[in-house]
Tab-separated table of C-alpha atoms and ligand atoms in Angstrom:
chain	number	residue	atom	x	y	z
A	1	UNK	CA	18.041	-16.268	6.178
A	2	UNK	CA	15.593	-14.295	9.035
A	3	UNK	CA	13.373	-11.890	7.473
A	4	UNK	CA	11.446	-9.541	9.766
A	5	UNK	CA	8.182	-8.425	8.345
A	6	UNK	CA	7.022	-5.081	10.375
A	7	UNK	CA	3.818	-3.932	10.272
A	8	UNK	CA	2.338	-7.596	9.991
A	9	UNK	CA	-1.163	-6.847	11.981
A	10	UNK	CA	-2.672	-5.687	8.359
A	11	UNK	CA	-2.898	-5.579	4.964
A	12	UNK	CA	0.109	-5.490	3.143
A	13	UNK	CA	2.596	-6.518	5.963
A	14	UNK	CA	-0.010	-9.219	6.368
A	15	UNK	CA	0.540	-10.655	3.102
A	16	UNK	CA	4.414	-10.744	2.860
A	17	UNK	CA	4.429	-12.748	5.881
A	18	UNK	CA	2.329	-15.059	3.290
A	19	UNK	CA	4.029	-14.151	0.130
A	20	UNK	CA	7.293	-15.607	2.152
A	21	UNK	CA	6.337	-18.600	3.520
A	22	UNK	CA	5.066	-18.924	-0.309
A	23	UNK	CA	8.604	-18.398	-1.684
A	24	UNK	CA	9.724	-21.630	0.558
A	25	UNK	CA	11.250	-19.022	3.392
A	26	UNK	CA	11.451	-20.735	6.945
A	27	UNK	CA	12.458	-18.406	9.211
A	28	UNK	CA	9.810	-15.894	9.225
A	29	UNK	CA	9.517	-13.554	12.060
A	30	UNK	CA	6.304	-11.168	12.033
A	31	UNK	CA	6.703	-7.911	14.262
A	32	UNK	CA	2.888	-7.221	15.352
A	33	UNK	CA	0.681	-4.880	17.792
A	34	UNK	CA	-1.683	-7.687	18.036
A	35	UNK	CA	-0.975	-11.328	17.308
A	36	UNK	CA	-4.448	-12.537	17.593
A	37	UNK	CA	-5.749	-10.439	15.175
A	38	UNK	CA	-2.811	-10.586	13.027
A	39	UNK	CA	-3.912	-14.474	12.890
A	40	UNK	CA	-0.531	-15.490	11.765
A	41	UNK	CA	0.653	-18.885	9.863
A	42	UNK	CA	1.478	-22.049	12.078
A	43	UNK	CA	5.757	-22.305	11.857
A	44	UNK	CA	5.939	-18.089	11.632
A	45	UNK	CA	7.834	-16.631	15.080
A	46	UNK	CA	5.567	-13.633	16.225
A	47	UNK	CA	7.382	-11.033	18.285
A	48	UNK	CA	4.383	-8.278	19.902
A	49	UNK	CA	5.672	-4.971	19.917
A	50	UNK	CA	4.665	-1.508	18.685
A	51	UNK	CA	6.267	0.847	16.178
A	52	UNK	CA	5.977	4.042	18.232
A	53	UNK	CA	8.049	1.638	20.657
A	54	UNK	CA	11.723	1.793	18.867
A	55	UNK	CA	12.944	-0.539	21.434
A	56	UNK	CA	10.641	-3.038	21.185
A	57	UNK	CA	11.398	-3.017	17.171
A	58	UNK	CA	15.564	-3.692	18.023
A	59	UNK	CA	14.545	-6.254	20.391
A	60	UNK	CA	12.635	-8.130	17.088
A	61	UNK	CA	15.641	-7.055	15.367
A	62	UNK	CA	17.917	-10.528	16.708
A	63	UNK	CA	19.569	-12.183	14.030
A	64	UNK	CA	17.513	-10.838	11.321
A	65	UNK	CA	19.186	-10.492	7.364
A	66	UNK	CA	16.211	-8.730	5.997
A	67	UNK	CA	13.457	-6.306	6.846
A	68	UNK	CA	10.256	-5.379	5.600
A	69	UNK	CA	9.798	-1.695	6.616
A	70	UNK	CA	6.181	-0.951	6.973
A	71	UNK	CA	5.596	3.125	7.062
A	72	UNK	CA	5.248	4.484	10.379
A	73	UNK	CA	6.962	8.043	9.705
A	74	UNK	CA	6.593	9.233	13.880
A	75	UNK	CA	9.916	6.361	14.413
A	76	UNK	CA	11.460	5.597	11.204
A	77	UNK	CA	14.680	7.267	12.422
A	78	UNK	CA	15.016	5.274	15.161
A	79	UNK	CA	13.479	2.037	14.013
A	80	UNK	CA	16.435	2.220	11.176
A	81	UNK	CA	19.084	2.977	13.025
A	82	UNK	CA	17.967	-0.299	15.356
A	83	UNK	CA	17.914	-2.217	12.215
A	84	UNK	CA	21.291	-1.100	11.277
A	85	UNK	CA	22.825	-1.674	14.726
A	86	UNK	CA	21.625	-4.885	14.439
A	87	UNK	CA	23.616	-5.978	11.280
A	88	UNK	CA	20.086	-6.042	8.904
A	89	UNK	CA	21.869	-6.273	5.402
A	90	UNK	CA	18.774	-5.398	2.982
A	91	UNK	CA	15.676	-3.145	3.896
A	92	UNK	CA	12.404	-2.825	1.558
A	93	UNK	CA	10.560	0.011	2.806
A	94	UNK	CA	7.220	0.435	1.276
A	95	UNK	CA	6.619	4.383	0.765
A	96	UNK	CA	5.221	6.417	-2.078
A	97	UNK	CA	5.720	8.471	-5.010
A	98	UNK	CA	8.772	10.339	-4.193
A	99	UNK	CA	8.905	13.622	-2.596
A	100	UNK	CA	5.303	13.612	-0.902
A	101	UNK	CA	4.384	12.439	2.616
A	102	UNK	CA	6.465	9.470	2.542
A	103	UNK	CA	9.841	10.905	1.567
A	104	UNK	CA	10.732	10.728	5.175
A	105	UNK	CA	10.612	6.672	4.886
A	106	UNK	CA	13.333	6.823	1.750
A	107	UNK	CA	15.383	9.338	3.469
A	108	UNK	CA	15.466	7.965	6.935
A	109	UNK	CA	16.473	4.462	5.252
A	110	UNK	CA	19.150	5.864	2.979
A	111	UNK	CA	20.409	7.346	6.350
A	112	UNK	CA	20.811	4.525	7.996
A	113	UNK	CA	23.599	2.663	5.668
A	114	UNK	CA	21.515	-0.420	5.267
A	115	UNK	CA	21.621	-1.359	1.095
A	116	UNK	CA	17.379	-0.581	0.920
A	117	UNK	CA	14.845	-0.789	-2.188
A	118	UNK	CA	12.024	1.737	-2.230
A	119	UNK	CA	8.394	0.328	-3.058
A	120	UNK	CA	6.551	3.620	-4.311
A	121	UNK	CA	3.348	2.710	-5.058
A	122	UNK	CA	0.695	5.182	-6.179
A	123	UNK	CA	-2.700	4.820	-5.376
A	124	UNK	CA	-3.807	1.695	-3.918
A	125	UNK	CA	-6.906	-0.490	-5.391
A	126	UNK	CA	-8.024	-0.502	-1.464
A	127	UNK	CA	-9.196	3.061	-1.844
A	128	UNK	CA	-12.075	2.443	-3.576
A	129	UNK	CA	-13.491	1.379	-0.626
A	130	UNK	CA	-14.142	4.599	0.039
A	131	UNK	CA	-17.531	4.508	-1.961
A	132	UNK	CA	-18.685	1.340	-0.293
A	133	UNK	CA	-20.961	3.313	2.471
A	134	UNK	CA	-22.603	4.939	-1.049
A	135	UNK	CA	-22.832	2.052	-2.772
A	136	UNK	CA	-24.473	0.044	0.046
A	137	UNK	CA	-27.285	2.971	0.521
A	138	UNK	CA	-27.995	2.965	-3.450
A	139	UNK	CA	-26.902	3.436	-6.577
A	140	UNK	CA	-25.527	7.143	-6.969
A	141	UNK	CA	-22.032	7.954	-6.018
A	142	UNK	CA	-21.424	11.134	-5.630
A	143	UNK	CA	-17.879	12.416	-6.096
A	144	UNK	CA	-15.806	14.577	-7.655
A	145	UNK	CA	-13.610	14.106	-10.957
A	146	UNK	CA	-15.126	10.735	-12.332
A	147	UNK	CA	-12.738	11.155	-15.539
A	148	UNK	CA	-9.740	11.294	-13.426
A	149	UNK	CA	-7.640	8.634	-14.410
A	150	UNK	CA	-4.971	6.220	-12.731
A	151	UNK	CA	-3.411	3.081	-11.999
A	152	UNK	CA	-4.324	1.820	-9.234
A	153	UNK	CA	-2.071	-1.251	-7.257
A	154	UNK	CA	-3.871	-3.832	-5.385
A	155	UNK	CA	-1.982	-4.311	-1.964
A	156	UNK	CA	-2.059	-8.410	-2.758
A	157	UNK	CA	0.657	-7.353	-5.519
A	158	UNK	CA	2.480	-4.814	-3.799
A	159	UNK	CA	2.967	-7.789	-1.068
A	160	UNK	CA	4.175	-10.175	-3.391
A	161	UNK	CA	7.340	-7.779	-4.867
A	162	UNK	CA	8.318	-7.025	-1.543
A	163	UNK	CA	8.803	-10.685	-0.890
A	164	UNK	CA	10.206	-11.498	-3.809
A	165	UNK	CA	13.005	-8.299	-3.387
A	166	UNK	CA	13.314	-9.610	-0.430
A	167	UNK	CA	14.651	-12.391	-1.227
A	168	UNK	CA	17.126	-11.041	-3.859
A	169	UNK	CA	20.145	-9.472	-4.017
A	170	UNK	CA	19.852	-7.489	-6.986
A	171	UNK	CA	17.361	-4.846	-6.034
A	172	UNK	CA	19.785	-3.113	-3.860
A	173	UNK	CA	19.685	0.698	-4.564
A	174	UNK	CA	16.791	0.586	-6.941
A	175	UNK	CA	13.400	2.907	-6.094
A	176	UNK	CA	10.378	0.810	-8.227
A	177	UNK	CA	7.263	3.305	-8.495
A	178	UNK	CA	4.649	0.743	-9.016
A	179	UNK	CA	0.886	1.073	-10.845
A	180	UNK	CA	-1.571	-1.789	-11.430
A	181	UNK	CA	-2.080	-2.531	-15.183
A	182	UNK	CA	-4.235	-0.116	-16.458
A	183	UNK	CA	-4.751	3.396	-16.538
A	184	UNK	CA	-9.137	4.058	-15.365
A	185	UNK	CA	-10.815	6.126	-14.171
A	186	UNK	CA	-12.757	7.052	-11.399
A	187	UNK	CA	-15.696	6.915	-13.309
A	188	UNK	CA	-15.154	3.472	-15.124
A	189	UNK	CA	-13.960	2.200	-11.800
A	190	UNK	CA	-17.161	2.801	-10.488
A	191	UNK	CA	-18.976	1.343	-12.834
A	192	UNK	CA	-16.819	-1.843	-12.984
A	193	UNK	CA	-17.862	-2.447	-9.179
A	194	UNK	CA	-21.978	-2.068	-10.182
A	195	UNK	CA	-21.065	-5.032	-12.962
A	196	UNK	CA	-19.730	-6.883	-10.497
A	197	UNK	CA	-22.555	-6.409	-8.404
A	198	UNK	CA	-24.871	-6.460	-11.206
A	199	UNK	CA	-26.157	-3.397	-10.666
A	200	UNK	CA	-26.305	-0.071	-12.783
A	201	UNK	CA	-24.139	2.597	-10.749
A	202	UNK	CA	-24.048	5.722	-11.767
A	203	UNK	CA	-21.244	8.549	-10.445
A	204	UNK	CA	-22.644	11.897	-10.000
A	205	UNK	CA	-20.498	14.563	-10.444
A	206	UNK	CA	-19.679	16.857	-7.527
A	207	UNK	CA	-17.776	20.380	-8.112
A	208	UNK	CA	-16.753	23.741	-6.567
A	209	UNK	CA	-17.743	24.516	-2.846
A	210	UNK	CA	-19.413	21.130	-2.675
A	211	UNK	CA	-16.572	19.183	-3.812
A	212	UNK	CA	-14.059	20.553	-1.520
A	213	UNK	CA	-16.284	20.022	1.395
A	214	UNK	CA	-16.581	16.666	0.684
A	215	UNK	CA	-12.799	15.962	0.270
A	216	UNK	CA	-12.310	18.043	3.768
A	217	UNK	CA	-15.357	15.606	5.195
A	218	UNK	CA	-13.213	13.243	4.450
A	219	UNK	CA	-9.705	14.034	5.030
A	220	UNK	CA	-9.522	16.866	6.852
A	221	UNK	CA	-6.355	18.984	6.145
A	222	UNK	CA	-5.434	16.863	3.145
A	223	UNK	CA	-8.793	17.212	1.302
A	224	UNK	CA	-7.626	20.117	-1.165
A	225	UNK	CA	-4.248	18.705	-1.846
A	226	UNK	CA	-6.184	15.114	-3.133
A	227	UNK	CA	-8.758	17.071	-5.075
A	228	UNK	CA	-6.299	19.183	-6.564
A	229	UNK	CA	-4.699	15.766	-7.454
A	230	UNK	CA	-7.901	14.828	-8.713
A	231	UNK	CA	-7.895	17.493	-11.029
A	232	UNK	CA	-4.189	17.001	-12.050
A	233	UNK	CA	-5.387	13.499	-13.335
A	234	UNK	CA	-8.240	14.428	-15.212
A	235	UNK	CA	-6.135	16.606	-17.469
A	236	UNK	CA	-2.831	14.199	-17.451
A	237	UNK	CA	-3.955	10.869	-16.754
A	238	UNK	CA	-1.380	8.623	-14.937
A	239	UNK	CA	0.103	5.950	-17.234
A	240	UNK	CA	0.302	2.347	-16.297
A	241	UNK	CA	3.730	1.346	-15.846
A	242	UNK	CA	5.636	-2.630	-16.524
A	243	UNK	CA	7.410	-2.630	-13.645
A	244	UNK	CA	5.326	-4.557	-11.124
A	245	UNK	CA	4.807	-7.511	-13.608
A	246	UNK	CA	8.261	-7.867	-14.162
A	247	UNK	CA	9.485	-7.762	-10.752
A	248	UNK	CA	6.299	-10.258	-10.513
A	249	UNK	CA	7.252	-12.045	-13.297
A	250	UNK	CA	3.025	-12.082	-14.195
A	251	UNK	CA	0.849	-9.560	-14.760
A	252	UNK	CA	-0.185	-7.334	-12.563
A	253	UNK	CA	-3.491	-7.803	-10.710
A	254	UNK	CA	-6.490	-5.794	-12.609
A	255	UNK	CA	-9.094	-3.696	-11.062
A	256	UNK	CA	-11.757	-5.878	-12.535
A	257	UNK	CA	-10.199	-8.770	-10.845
A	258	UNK	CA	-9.465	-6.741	-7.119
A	259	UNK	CA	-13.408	-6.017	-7.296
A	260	UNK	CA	-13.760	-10.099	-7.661
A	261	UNK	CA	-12.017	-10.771	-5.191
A	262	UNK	CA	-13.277	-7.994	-2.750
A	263	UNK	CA	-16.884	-7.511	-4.218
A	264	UNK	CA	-18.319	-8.235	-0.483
A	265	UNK	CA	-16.610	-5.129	0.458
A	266	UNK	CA	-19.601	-3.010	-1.474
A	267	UNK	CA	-22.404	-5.788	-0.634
B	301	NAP	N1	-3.511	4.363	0.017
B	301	NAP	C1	-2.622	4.689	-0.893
B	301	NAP	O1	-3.001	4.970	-2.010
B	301	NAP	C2	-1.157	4.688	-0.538
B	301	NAP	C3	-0.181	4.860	-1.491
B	301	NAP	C4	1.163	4.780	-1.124
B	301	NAP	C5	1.502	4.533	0.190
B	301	NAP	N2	0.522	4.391	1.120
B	301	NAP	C6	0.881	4.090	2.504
B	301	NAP	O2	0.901	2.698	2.646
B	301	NAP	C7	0.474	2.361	3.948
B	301	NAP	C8	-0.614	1.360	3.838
B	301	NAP	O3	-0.045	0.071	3.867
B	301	NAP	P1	-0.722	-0.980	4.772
B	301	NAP	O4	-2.193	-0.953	4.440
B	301	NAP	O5	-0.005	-2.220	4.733
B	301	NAP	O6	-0.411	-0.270	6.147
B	301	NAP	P2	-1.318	-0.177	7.427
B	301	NAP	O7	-2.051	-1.452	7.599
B	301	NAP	O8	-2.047	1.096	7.399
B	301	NAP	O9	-0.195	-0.076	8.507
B	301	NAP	C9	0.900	-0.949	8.511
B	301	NAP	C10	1.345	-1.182	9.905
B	301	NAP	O10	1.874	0.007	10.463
B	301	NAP	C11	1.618	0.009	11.863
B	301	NAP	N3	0.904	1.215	12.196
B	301	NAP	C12	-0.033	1.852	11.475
B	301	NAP	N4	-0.479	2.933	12.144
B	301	NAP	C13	0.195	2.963	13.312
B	301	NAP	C14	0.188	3.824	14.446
B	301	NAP	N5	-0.614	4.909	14.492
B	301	NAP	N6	1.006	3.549	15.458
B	301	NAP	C15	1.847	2.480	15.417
B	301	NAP	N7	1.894	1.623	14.369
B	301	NAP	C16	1.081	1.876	13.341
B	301	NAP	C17	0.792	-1.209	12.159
B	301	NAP	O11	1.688	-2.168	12.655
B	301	NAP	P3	1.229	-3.425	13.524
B	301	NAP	O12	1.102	-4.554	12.575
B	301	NAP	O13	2.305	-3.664	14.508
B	301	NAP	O14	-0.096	-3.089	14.114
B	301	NAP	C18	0.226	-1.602	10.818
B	301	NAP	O15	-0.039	-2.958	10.681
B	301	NAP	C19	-0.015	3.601	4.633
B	301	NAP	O16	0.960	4.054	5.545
B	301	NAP	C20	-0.139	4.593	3.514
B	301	NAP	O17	0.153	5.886	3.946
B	301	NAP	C21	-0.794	4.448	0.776
């Protein structure tokens, strides 16, 4: 069985390439901008190419049973037609909570005729990177909505489903929205970095005016709609949901255990 991972420069297309070779799979072919950086595994066939370049996706597409579909919404379209042209019998996509930004992924797949599974994961572990710059300069973080509360997914877990639907027949059809293991929030997840740091961090509430300015620093046109999800979570805090240990078949990876493994990230 070929399995084409997409998107295998970074992060989580990064990590099925190793999730698979994990899983005993031999014929591994990693679609990537940039193969040096991408640093891939001795025995893994690297194909360059670049998503806003459909054609150089169908050219990867050779032979291939399976795809990993990083998100790149600009080409989706075409990139799935390619894949379905090209005889690919399962996509997993990797998009989001259903009917936001990355709806375009799950409908451009579904269009295609290929049997897919949805990843939807919510917010990623990865994002609390955002405080690093703060937590470098001292020992205030200033941000809005510290008793927000979600569960966060580390991107090493999110990874290791997508290989293992990968490799499996019976996911066809299925969407999995997928949490980490606990429901925290903003606030506790801030101070579970300073204990792993063994410092004393403290987060300093921003509101109003100041608050959206920050979010808008941040992310431009998308600022209000996150704080106003922000807000959303304070009041109805996300729940953690089972499904990414069982399609794991372990537990899911913690937040106090993502901070372990990533603490140099706020050093
Ligand atoms: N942060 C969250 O909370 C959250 C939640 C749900 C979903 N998401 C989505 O999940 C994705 C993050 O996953 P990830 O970290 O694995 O993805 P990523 O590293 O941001 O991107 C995956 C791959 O997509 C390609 N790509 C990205 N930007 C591109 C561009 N402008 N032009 C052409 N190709 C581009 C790259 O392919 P090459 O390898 O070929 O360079 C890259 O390796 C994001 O798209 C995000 O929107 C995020």
């Amino acid at each position: 069985m070929r399995i084409l991972v997409t998107g295998a420069t970074a992060n989580i297309g990064r990590m099925v390439v190793d999730e698979l070779l994990d899983l005993g799979v031999a014929d591994v072919r990693a679609f990537t901008v940039d193969p040096a950086r991408a640093a891939l595994p001795a025995g893994v066939e690297v194909v360059t190419g670049f998503f806003n370049r459909p054609d150089t996706v169908a050219a990867a597409l050779d032979g291939v049973d399976r795809m990993y579909l990083a998100p790149h919404i600009p080409t989706v379209d075409a990139v799935c037609r390619a894949a379905a042209e090209a005889g690919v019998r399962h996509i997993v996509d990797l998009a989001g909570v259903k009917g936001l930004h990355w709806q375009a992924i799950e409908d451009a797949v579904e269009a295609c005729g290929v049997p897919f599974t949805h990843l939807e994961p919510g917010e990623f572990m990865a994002n609390a990177t955002g405080w690093a710059p703060q937590i470098r300069a001292g020992d205030e973080v200033r941000d809005a909505w510290g008793d927000a509360a979600n569960a966060p997914i580390a991107q090493e877990d999110i990874a290791a489903i997508a290989a293992r639907v990968l490799l499996s027949d019976d996911h066809f059809g299925r969407s999995y929205e997928l949490t980490g293991p606990e429901t925290i929030s903003r606030r506790q997840q801030v101070a579970m970095i300073g204990a792993e740091l063994g410092r004393d961090l403290t987060y300093v509430e921003l509101a109003g005016d100041v608050a959206a300015a920050h979010y808008r620093e941040l992310m431009g046109e998308f600022g209000d709609w996150y704080l106003n999800g922000l807000a959303q979570l304070a009041e109805h805090p996300q729940p953690a949901l089972p499904t990414a240990a069982t399609l794991l078949n372990r537990p899911a990876m913690s937040f106090a255990a993502w901070v372990r493994r990533h603490v140099d990230l706020f050093r």
